[in-house]
Amino acid sequence: MLNITNLKASVEGKEILKGINLEVKPGEVHAIMGPNGSGKSTLASVLAGREEYNVDGGEVSFNGDDLLELSPEDRAREGVFLAFQYPIEIPGVSTTNFLKTAVNQVREYRGLEALDAVSFLSIMKEKMKLVEIDQSLLSRPLNEGFSGGEKKRNEIFQMAMLAPTLAILDETDSGLDIDALRIVANGVNKLKSEKNATIVVTHYQRLLDYIVPDFVHVLYNGKIVKSGTKELAMELEEKGYDWIKEEANSVV
Amino acid sequence: MSQQVDININQLFIDKFSDFEHQLNGQKTLPIHDLRKKALHKFKELGIPNSHEEYKYTNFKKALTKNFTFNQLFKSKNDSSSFGNDYIINELEGNVLVFINGQFSESDSHFKSDEIDIKPLANAYSENPDTIAQHFGNYSKNNEDSYALLNSTYCNNGVFAQIGKNKIVNTPIIIYYISDARADEAVSFPRNLIVAESGSESSIIEVYSTIGEKNSFSNAVTEIVVEENAILNYFKILNETEHVYHVGLTQASQKKNSTINAHSYTFGGGIIRNNLHIAQEDENCTTNMFGLYLLNGNSHIDNHTEVDHKRPNSYSNELYKGILDEKSTGVFNGKIFVRREAQKTNAFQSNKNILLTNDATINSKPQLEIWADDVKCSHGCTTGQMDEEALFYLRARGIDKDKARAMLLYAFSIDVLKNVTIEPLKKYLDHIIAQRFNQEEL
Amino acid sequence: MLYISTLFEISLNSRMSKDEQILEDFTSKEYEHGWTVDLEVDEAPKGLNESVIRLISSKKNEPDWLLEWRLKAYRLWLTMEEPDWANINYHKVNYQDIIYYSAPKKKKELKSLDEVDPELRDTFKRLGISLEEQKRLTGVAVDAVIDSVSVATTFKEKLGELGIIFCSFSEAVQEHPDLIQKHLGTVVPVNDNYFSALNSAVFTDGSFCYIPKGVRCPMELSTYFRINAANTGQFERTLIVADEDSYVSYLEGCTAPQRDENQLHAAVVEIKAATKAEVKYSTVQNWYPGDKNGLGGIYNFVTKRGICAGDHSKISWTQVETGSAVTWKYPSCILKGDYSVGEFYSVAVTNNYQQADTGTKMIHIGKNTKSRIVSKGVSAGKSQNSYRGQVKVMKRAENARNFSQCDSLLMGNDCGAHTFPYIDIENSSAQVEHEATTSKIGEDQIFYCNQRGIDTEKAIALIVNGYCKEVLNQLPMEFAVEAQKLLALTLEGSVG
């Protein structure tokens, strides 16, 4: 589904990703871990097409297409979803209105008919249960005045509505208490299927207790320095990142 | 009828020029004299503003016509021996220059510095011709403001200060402009030129006061240049009586990475107009403007400020507060310009006023003009009474209403003082404010 | 009311699909309503003098006092100077090159819609304001004005039963001369300003509305203006009188055909609200703004003012200004009655070379008066957008309250946003707050929308509509939809 080869990227002239290789197949959950500043969020942003990031080399193919050629909205329409670490506030635009616009533009791209208000609402109600999000939240302006947990829950709700084939969760666990974490994780788990894949970007192992990864990759200094299964995450939790850094530095 | 009078006051200022030239002696041959003549020429065209938008709320014309003869426009030298030194700010040490009715009083002044080239401006005309040629008259709005033109026409003395490159000067320059209006009306045209060279840090304090009960009129211009990476703290303090008419322009030009902290305190006067214009000529400039006006009686104070953001990544912050008692009038006009190139500029402005009587008036016009899109600008203006909740809280603790009100007014005022870093000056200002509201001092 | 506060409301109104339709409807960037209908016109010769005024007055069969009033206004106007203090630049109007009177020739008394000129009715249909549909579906009585002469008035009978008078100004002059004589020019005096004096001299028609004591007008009253014949200045005159304890919501909408010559519009609107009366006046203004190069377009120099004459009265102005090459307009409230309330909600969008200088005046005279100002400016292209407003609290206006919020949004780096608030307070018990901010549409906001599959143009429409929500919420339903369309249309192509 997703094939990243030797991806290099920089921001404001500073090289951050220094050759990432990663393959994600349908049905898989990949966790990307690593210390602060290792390039985790950059990777997520580059995949979603944030313009401040320059791609300096490498390739990313998504279901056979060159993902890097696509505009951010077309990436979304192709099925790439980024759950933002810091969801943006847009005053005056209700979440409902926002999502209806998004859903129907994605549908249009895929050659489907636009949903009318009634069918949109019924889908929305169904998905709301999934992430245990309150109706009142959705009629408020998008993310404005939302608590951290509410913002993250809203991200997962949007993910449910847009039904992506590849979901990238960027530090979705940051700022969440344990109950919110459980709700968010449950939402993600319910949305998992054999056809879609998930990339979980996180600093801590905590989230991985709830979203169990098939593969764990450790990103350090712009490269994936170690890959393994969920046991690797446990090891990181126990020993921290220092031993990885030492290992990586000694190789160089 | 009034039209007739209008012509007279303008004509008077035009006619007096030849008298002025006579008492200049050798100065007529200096280049600055050409500037005087040019300014007069332009003044002839504009005259004293009458219904001009910029002077909509503050019209000196009537007061100047009615209250002054201008018979003695240029008084001879004087010193403070006959009236003592009550005008001095206690404990405030520094380089002191005293001017009485616009004339330099050598015996009252004391200044000496290795870090600053400091002298009466009249000496600098001949001693520092290059600096004068480079800066004098280049920053004041010579072609727009009639009063600045009038000052450029008649200015003779004031302070010249050039702060040396990378010099961090801890002792401030203190300039006392005293109007001696005991025997007769006093008229003066003070003029200062301050050049803060790159990397320097210094403070300038202008203090205006009047002795005596006759009318006084001062028309001042201070030009300031703040070179790259320099920091300048500028204070203008007016603690005047109702017989005092003052119009002053402070025009500053900021270069790259420079900072100006401008403070304006006005505690009275007949009609006072302070123009503070700051132009940020280059990137990364910081401008802070703090103002306080506490008025009573029939005082009328008009603060016009202007910040012109011309280049990227600049910052300005403005806080002006006023309390208007009895029949006083306050005018605040704050302009912020953000030019097309001044991307990533942050500009903030706040004007807060309290009216204590229904005979007091405030006219506030906070004005934003923006031509760049990637900027953050905001202004706020409030006029109202004291915070009722706070008043109640104080009263609930047993403080009577009047006292509680006074406490809150004092608190409202000294908020502005927080930004004064020269302790004796802060103490002096605090003393005035505390007295105004019957408070014990800090 | 329009704000989507619950999901339930959405399904009832199916607003969302309308929202989408809005953007899809308008793919063409040219001005949609730009065409001319070929109506035979009966015109006065070009130019202005006393005999033209006499012609207008006699064509309209006016009483002598009104002719005298017009002539007095004209003589005053001759002594006045065109104002130049606004932040606008335009080629001065040649007042002798304007036709001050033109009327469809097939003019006759119309009792029903069937009698309306078929060509005219077709015009309305193309504008999307089919009278039948309006009448049948929306319950809005429409007094349609084309080129200064009223041709159709609907719902008159129903309103008549309640004692409400809603008719063309000319008709009111004939049938209710006492009311007109009593109120005309009392809110906007003849000598108020250059354009109001001109209007008083040469106005051809407009609307008159009277709501009697204790009556709540059951429907939105609405007038559509349309400038039609070439070189025809429009000088509308509107007078709304709300008697004690009455209520009316009045809508004014404007579209104009595309032209290269500049057309002048100098309307006057006067509103009087007696004790406990409430008047809500909403405008969506979409006159031809000129082309991309700033050629042509309407000059919109309007004087709108209301007086809250009685205690507990309220006047609320809402405007969405997207059109005109130059706008000069300050709908104002004189809060004379104790406890009276004035409101001003405005969205002004400028693109290309448009210039807008608009705002309000809130004059607090009575005790315990309140006013609220919400102004949202959006500047794009090479346009200049200015807010100019005054809040004045007079000496005896105890406990006056005002809150003003003036926001500017800039799109691109060739436009300007300007804020000129005048705050003049003479009473110590007043509480007046003014806030203004300037911002742009954040790249992160657009990226967030893009990431959810929304393209940039649509994202901007969404964000701008969100930014203007507080004002759009004030509009009646069908106007809100139209307004959203206009915002999107006006800003099309402004980001690239």
CSV table of C-alpha atoms in Angstrom, one decimal, chain A:
chain,number,residue,atom,x,y,z
A,1,MET,CA,0.0,0.0,0.0
A,2,LEU,CA,2.6,2.5,1.1
A,3,ASN,CA,6.2,2.2,0.0
A,4,ILE,CA,8.7,4.7,1.2
A,5,THR,CA,12.2,4.5,-0.3
A,6,ASN,CA,15.2,6.6,0.9
A,7,LEU,CA,13.0,9.6,1.7
A,8,LYS,CA,14.9,12.7,2.5
A,9,ALA,CA,13.3,16.0,3.7
A,10,SER,CA,14.3,19.3,5.2
A,11,VAL,CA,12.6,22.3,6.7
A,12,GLU,CA,14.1,25.8,6.3
A,13,GLY,CA,17.2,24.3,4.9
A,14,LYS,CA,17.7,22.0,7.8
A,15,GLU,CA,17.9,18.3,6.9
A,16,ILE,CA,15.6,16.3,9.1
A,17,LEU,CA,14.8,13.0,7.3
A,18,LYS,CA,17.9,11.4,6.1
A,19,GLY,CA,16.7,8.4,4.1
A,20,ILE,CA,13.6,6.6,5.4
A,21,ASN,CA,12.6,3.2,4.1
A,22,LEU,CA,9.3,1.8,5.1
A,23,GLU,CA,6.7,-0.6,3.6
A,24,VAL,CA,3.2,-0.8,5.0
A,25,LYS,CA,0.7,-3.4,3.7
A,26,PRO,CA,-3.0,-3.4,4.1
A,27,GLY,CA,-4.2,-4.6,7.5
A,28,GLU,CA,-1.0,-3.7,9.3
A,29,VAL,CA,-0.4,-1.4,12.2
A,30,HIS,CA,3.1,0.3,12.3
A,31,ALA,CA,4.4,2.2,15.3
A,32,ILE,CA,7.0,4.8,14.7
A,33,MET,CA,8.8,5.7,17.9
A,34,GLY,CA,11.8,7.7,18.7
A,35,PRO,CA,13.2,10.5,21.0
A,36,ASN,CA,12.2,14.1,20.6
A,37,GLY,CA,13.5,15.7,17.5
A,38,SER,CA,14.2,12.5,15.7
A,39,GLY,CA,11.9,13.4,12.8
A,40,LYS,CA,8.7,11.5,13.7
A,41,SER,CA,6.3,14.4,13.1
A,42,THR,CA,8.2,15.5,10.1
A,43,LEU,CA,7.6,12.1,8.5
A,44,ALA,CA,3.9,12.4,9.2
A,45,SER,CA,3.8,15.9,7.8
A,46,VAL,CA,5.7,15.0,4.7
A,47,LEU,CA,3.4,12.1,4.0
A,48,ALA,CA,0.4,14.5,4.3
A,49,GLY,CA,2.0,17.1,2.2
A,50,ARG,CA,2.7,20.0,4.5
A,51,GLU,CA,4.3,22.7,2.3
A,52,GLU,CA,6.9,23.9,4.7
A,53,TYR,CA,8.7,20.6,4.3
A,54,ASN,CA,10.9,20.2,1.3
A,55,VAL,CA,11.4,16.7,-0.1
A,56,ASP,CA,15.0,16.4,-1.1
A,57,GLY,CA,15.1,12.9,-2.3
A,58,GLY,CA,13.5,9.5,-2.3
A,59,GLU,CA,10.1,8.2,-3.3
A,60,VAL,CA,6.8,7.5,-1.7
A,61,SER,CA,4.3,5.4,-3.6
A,62,PHE,CA,0.8,4.9,-2.3
A,63,ASN,CA,-1.3,2.2,-4.0
A,64,GLY,CA,1.0,2.5,-7.0
A,65,ASP,CA,0.7,6.3,-7.3
A,66,ASP,CA,3.5,8.8,-6.6
A,67,LEU,CA,2.2,10.3,-3.4
A,68,LEU,CA,4.6,13.2,-3.4
A,69,GLU,CA,3.2,14.5,-6.7
A,70,LEU,CA,-0.3,14.9,-5.2
A,71,SER,CA,-1.7,18.0,-3.5
A,72,PRO,CA,-2.6,17.6,0.2
A,73,GLU,CA,-6.3,17.4,-0.6
A,74,ASP,CA,-5.7,14.8,-3.3
A,75,ARG,CA,-3.7,12.8,-0.9
A,76,ALA,CA,-6.6,12.9,1.5
A,77,ARG,CA,-9.0,12.0,-1.2
A,78,GLU,CA,-6.8,9.0,-2.1
A,79,GLY,CA,-7.2,7.9,1.5
A,80,VAL,CA,-4.4,9.3,3.5
A,81,PHE,CA,-5.5,10.7,6.8
A,82,LEU,CA,-3.3,12.6,9.3
A,83,ALA,CA,-4.5,13.0,12.8
A,84,PHE,CA,-2.8,16.2,13.8
A,85,GLN,CA,-0.7,16.6,16.9
A,86,TYR,CA,-2.1,20.1,17.3
A,87,PRO,CA,-5.5,20.2,15.6
A,88,ILE,CA,-6.2,23.7,14.2
A,89,GLU,CA,-8.9,26.0,15.4
A,90,ILE,CA,-11.1,27.6,12.8
A,91,PRO,CA,-13.5,30.1,14.3
A,92,GLY,CA,-17.0,30.3,13.1
A,93,VAL,CA,-16.9,27.1,11.1
A,94,SER,CA,-18.9,24.3,12.7
A,95,THR,CA,-17.4,20.9,12.7
A,96,THR,CA,-20.5,19.5,11.1
A,97,ASN,CA,-20.4,21.9,8.2
A,98,PHE,CA,-16.7,21.4,7.8
A,99,LEU,CA,-17.0,17.6,7.7
A,100,LYS,CA,-19.9,17.5,5.3
A,101,THR,CA,-17.9,19.6,2.9
A,102,ALA,CA,-14.9,17.3,3.3
A,103,VAL,CA,-16.9,14.1,3.0
A,104,ASN,CA,-18.6,15.2,-0.1
A,105,GLN,CA,-15.5,16.5,-1.8
A,106,VAL,CA,-13.8,13.2,-1.2
A,107,ARG,CA,-16.8,11.4,-2.5
A,108,GLU,CA,-16.9,13.6,-5.6
A,109,TYR,CA,-13.2,12.8,-6.2
A,110,ARG,CA,-14.0,9.1,-6.0
A,111,GLY,CA,-16.9,9.4,-8.4
A,112,LEU,CA,-19.6,9.0,-5.8
A,113,GLU,CA,-22.7,11.1,-5.4
A,114,ALA,CA,-22.7,13.7,-2.7
A,115,LEU,CA,-24.5,12.7,0.5
A,116,ASP,CA,-27.7,14.6,1.3
A,117,ALA,CA,-28.2,16.0,4.7
A,118,VAL,CA,-30.2,13.1,6.0
A,119,SER,CA,-27.8,10.4,5.0
A,120,PHE,CA,-24.9,12.4,6.1
A,121,LEU,CA,-26.5,12.9,9.5
A,122,SER,CA,-27.3,9.2,9.9
A,123,ILE,CA,-23.7,8.3,9.1
A,124,MET,CA,-22.5,10.9,11.5
A,125,LYS,CA,-24.6,9.6,14.3
A,126,GLU,CA,-23.3,6.1,13.8
A,127,LYS,CA,-19.7,7.3,13.9
A,128,MET,CA,-20.2,9.5,16.9
A,129,LYS,CA,-20.9,6.5,19.0
A,130,LEU,CA,-17.7,4.9,17.8
A,131,VAL,CA,-15.5,7.6,19.3
A,132,GLU,CA,-18.0,8.5,22.1
A,133,ILE,CA,-18.1,12.1,21.0
A,134,ASP,CA,-20.8,14.4,22.1
A,135,GLN,CA,-23.2,16.0,19.6
A,136,SER,CA,-22.9,19.4,21.2
A,137,LEU,CA,-19.2,19.4,20.4
A,138,LEU,CA,-19.9,19.0,16.7
A,139,SER,CA,-22.1,22.0,16.4
A,140,ARG,CA,-19.4,24.3,17.9
A,141,PRO,CA,-16.9,26.0,15.8
A,142,LEU,CA,-14.1,23.7,14.7
A,143,ASN,CA,-11.8,22.9,17.6
A,144,GLU,CA,-12.3,26.4,19.0
A,145,GLY,CA,-12.2,26.2,22.8
A,146,PHE,CA,-12.0,22.4,22.7
A,147,SER,CA,-9.9,20.8,25.4
A,148,GLY,CA,-6.9,18.7,24.3
A,149,GLY,CA,-8.9,15.5,24.7
A,150,GLU,CA,-11.9,16.9,22.8
A,151,LYS,CA,-9.6,17.9,19.9
A,152,LYS,CA,-8.1,14.5,19.7
A,153,ARG,CA,-11.4,12.8,19.8
A,154,ASN,CA,-12.6,15.1,17.1
A,155,GLU,CA,-9.6,14.0,15.0
A,156,ILE,CA,-10.6,10.3,15.4
A,157,PHE,CA,-14.2,11.1,14.6
A,158,GLN,CA,-13.1,12.8,11.4
A,159,MET,CA,-11.1,9.8,10.6
A,160,ALA,CA,-14.1,7.6,11.1
A,161,MET,CA,-16.2,9.9,8.8
A,162,LEU,CA,-13.6,10.0,6.0
A,163,ALA,CA,-12.7,6.3,6.2
A,164,PRO,CA,-9.1,6.5,5.1
A,165,THR,CA,-7.1,3.6,3.8
A,166,LEU,CA,-4.0,4.9,5.6
A,167,ALA,CA,-4.3,6.6,8.9
A,168,ILE,CA,-1.3,8.4,10.4
A,169,LEU,CA,-1.8,9.3,14.0
A,170,ASP,CA,0.8,12.0,15.0
A,171,GLU,CA,1.4,11.9,18.7
A,172,THR,CA,-2.3,11.3,19.3
A,173,ASP,CA,-1.6,10.3,22.8
A,174,SER,CA,0.0,13.5,23.9
A,175,GLY,CA,-2.0,15.5,26.3
A,176,LEU,CA,-4.6,12.8,26.9
A,177,ASP,CA,-5.6,11.3,30.2
A,178,ILE,CA,-6.0,7.6,30.5
A,179,ASP,CA,-9.8,7.6,29.9
A,180,ALA,CA,-9.5,9.8,26.8
A,181,LEU,CA,-6.6,7.6,25.6
A,182,ARG,CA,-8.7,4.5,25.9
A,183,ILE,CA,-11.6,6.1,24.0
A,184,VAL,CA,-9.4,7.3,21.3
A,185,ALA,CA,-7.6,4.0,21.0
A,186,ASN,CA,-10.9,2.1,20.9
A,187,GLY,CA,-12.1,4.3,18.1
A,188,VAL,CA,-8.9,3.6,16.1
A,189,ASN,CA,-9.2,-0.2,16.8
A,190,LYS,CA,-12.8,-0.3,15.7
A,191,LEU,CA,-11.9,1.4,12.4
A,192,LYS,CA,-9.1,-1.1,11.7
A,193,SER,CA,-9.8,-3.6,8.9
A,194,GLU,CA,-7.9,-5.9,6.6
A,195,LYS,CA,-8.1,-3.2,3.9
A,196,ASN,CA,-6.7,-0.3,5.8
A,197,ALA,CA,-3.5,0.4,7.6
A,198,THR,CA,-2.4,2.6,10.5
A,199,ILE,CA,0.8,4.4,11.3
A,200,VAL,CA,1.1,5.4,14.9
A,201,VAL,CA,3.7,8.0,15.7
A,202,THR,CA,4.4,8.2,19.4
A,203,HIS,CA,7.1,8.9,21.9
A,204,TYR,CA,5.7,6.6,24.6
A,205,GLN,CA,4.8,3.0,24.6
A,206,ARG,CA,1.6,3.7,26.5
A,207,LEU,CA,-0.6,4.1,23.5
A,208,LEU,CA,0.7,0.8,22.1
A,209,ASP,CA,-1.0,-1.0,25.0
A,210,TYR,CA,-4.2,0.0,23.4
A,211,ILE,CA,-3.3,0.0,19.7
A,212,VAL,CA,-1.2,-3.1,19.3
A,213,PRO,CA,1.3,-2.7,16.5
A,214,ASP,CA,2.5,-5.4,14.1
A,215,PHE,CA,5.7,-3.6,13.6
A,216,VAL,CA,7.7,-1.1,15.7
A,217,HIS,CA,10.3,1.2,14.1
A,218,VAL,CA,12.7,3.4,16.0
A,219,LEU,CA,13.5,6.7,14.3
A,220,TYR,CA,16.6,8.4,15.3
A,221,ASN,CA,18.5,11.3,13.7
A,222,GLY,CA,16.3,11.1,10.6
A,223,LYS,CA,16.6,7.4,9.9
A,224,ILE,CA,14.9,4.2,11.0
A,225,VAL,CA,17.6,2.6,13.1
A,226,LYS,CA,15.8,-0.4,14.4
A,227,SER,CA,12.7,-2.3,13.5
A,228,GLY,CA,11.0,-5.1,15.4
A,229,THR,CA,7.7,-6.2,16.8
A,230,LYS,CA,5.8,-4.9,19.8
A,231,GLU,CA,8.5,-6.4,22.1
A,232,LEU,CA,10.8,-3.6,20.9
A,233,ALA,CA,8.4,-1.1,22.2
A,234,MET,CA,8.4,-2.8,25.6
A,235,GLU,CA,12.1,-2.8,25.6
A,236,LEU,CA,12.2,1.0,24.8
A,237,GLU,CA,9.7,1.6,27.6
A,238,GLU,CA,12.0,-0.2,30.0
A,239,LYS,CA,15.4,1.0,28.8
A,240,GLY,CA,14.7,4.4,27.2
A,241,TYR,CA,16.2,5.6,24.0
A,242,ASP,CA,19.8,6.0,25.1
A,243,TRP,CA,20.9,2.5,24.1
A,244,ILE,CA,19.4,2.9,20.7
A,245,LYS,CA,21.3,6.2,20.3
A,246,GLU,CA,24.6,4.6,21.4
A,247,GLU,CA,24.0,1.7,19.0
A,248,ALA,CA,23.2,4.0,16.1
A,249,ASN,CA,26.1,6.3,16.8
A,250,SER,CA,28.6,3.5,17.1
A,251,VAL,CA,27.5,2.2,13.6
A,252,VAL,CA,28.4,5.5,12.2
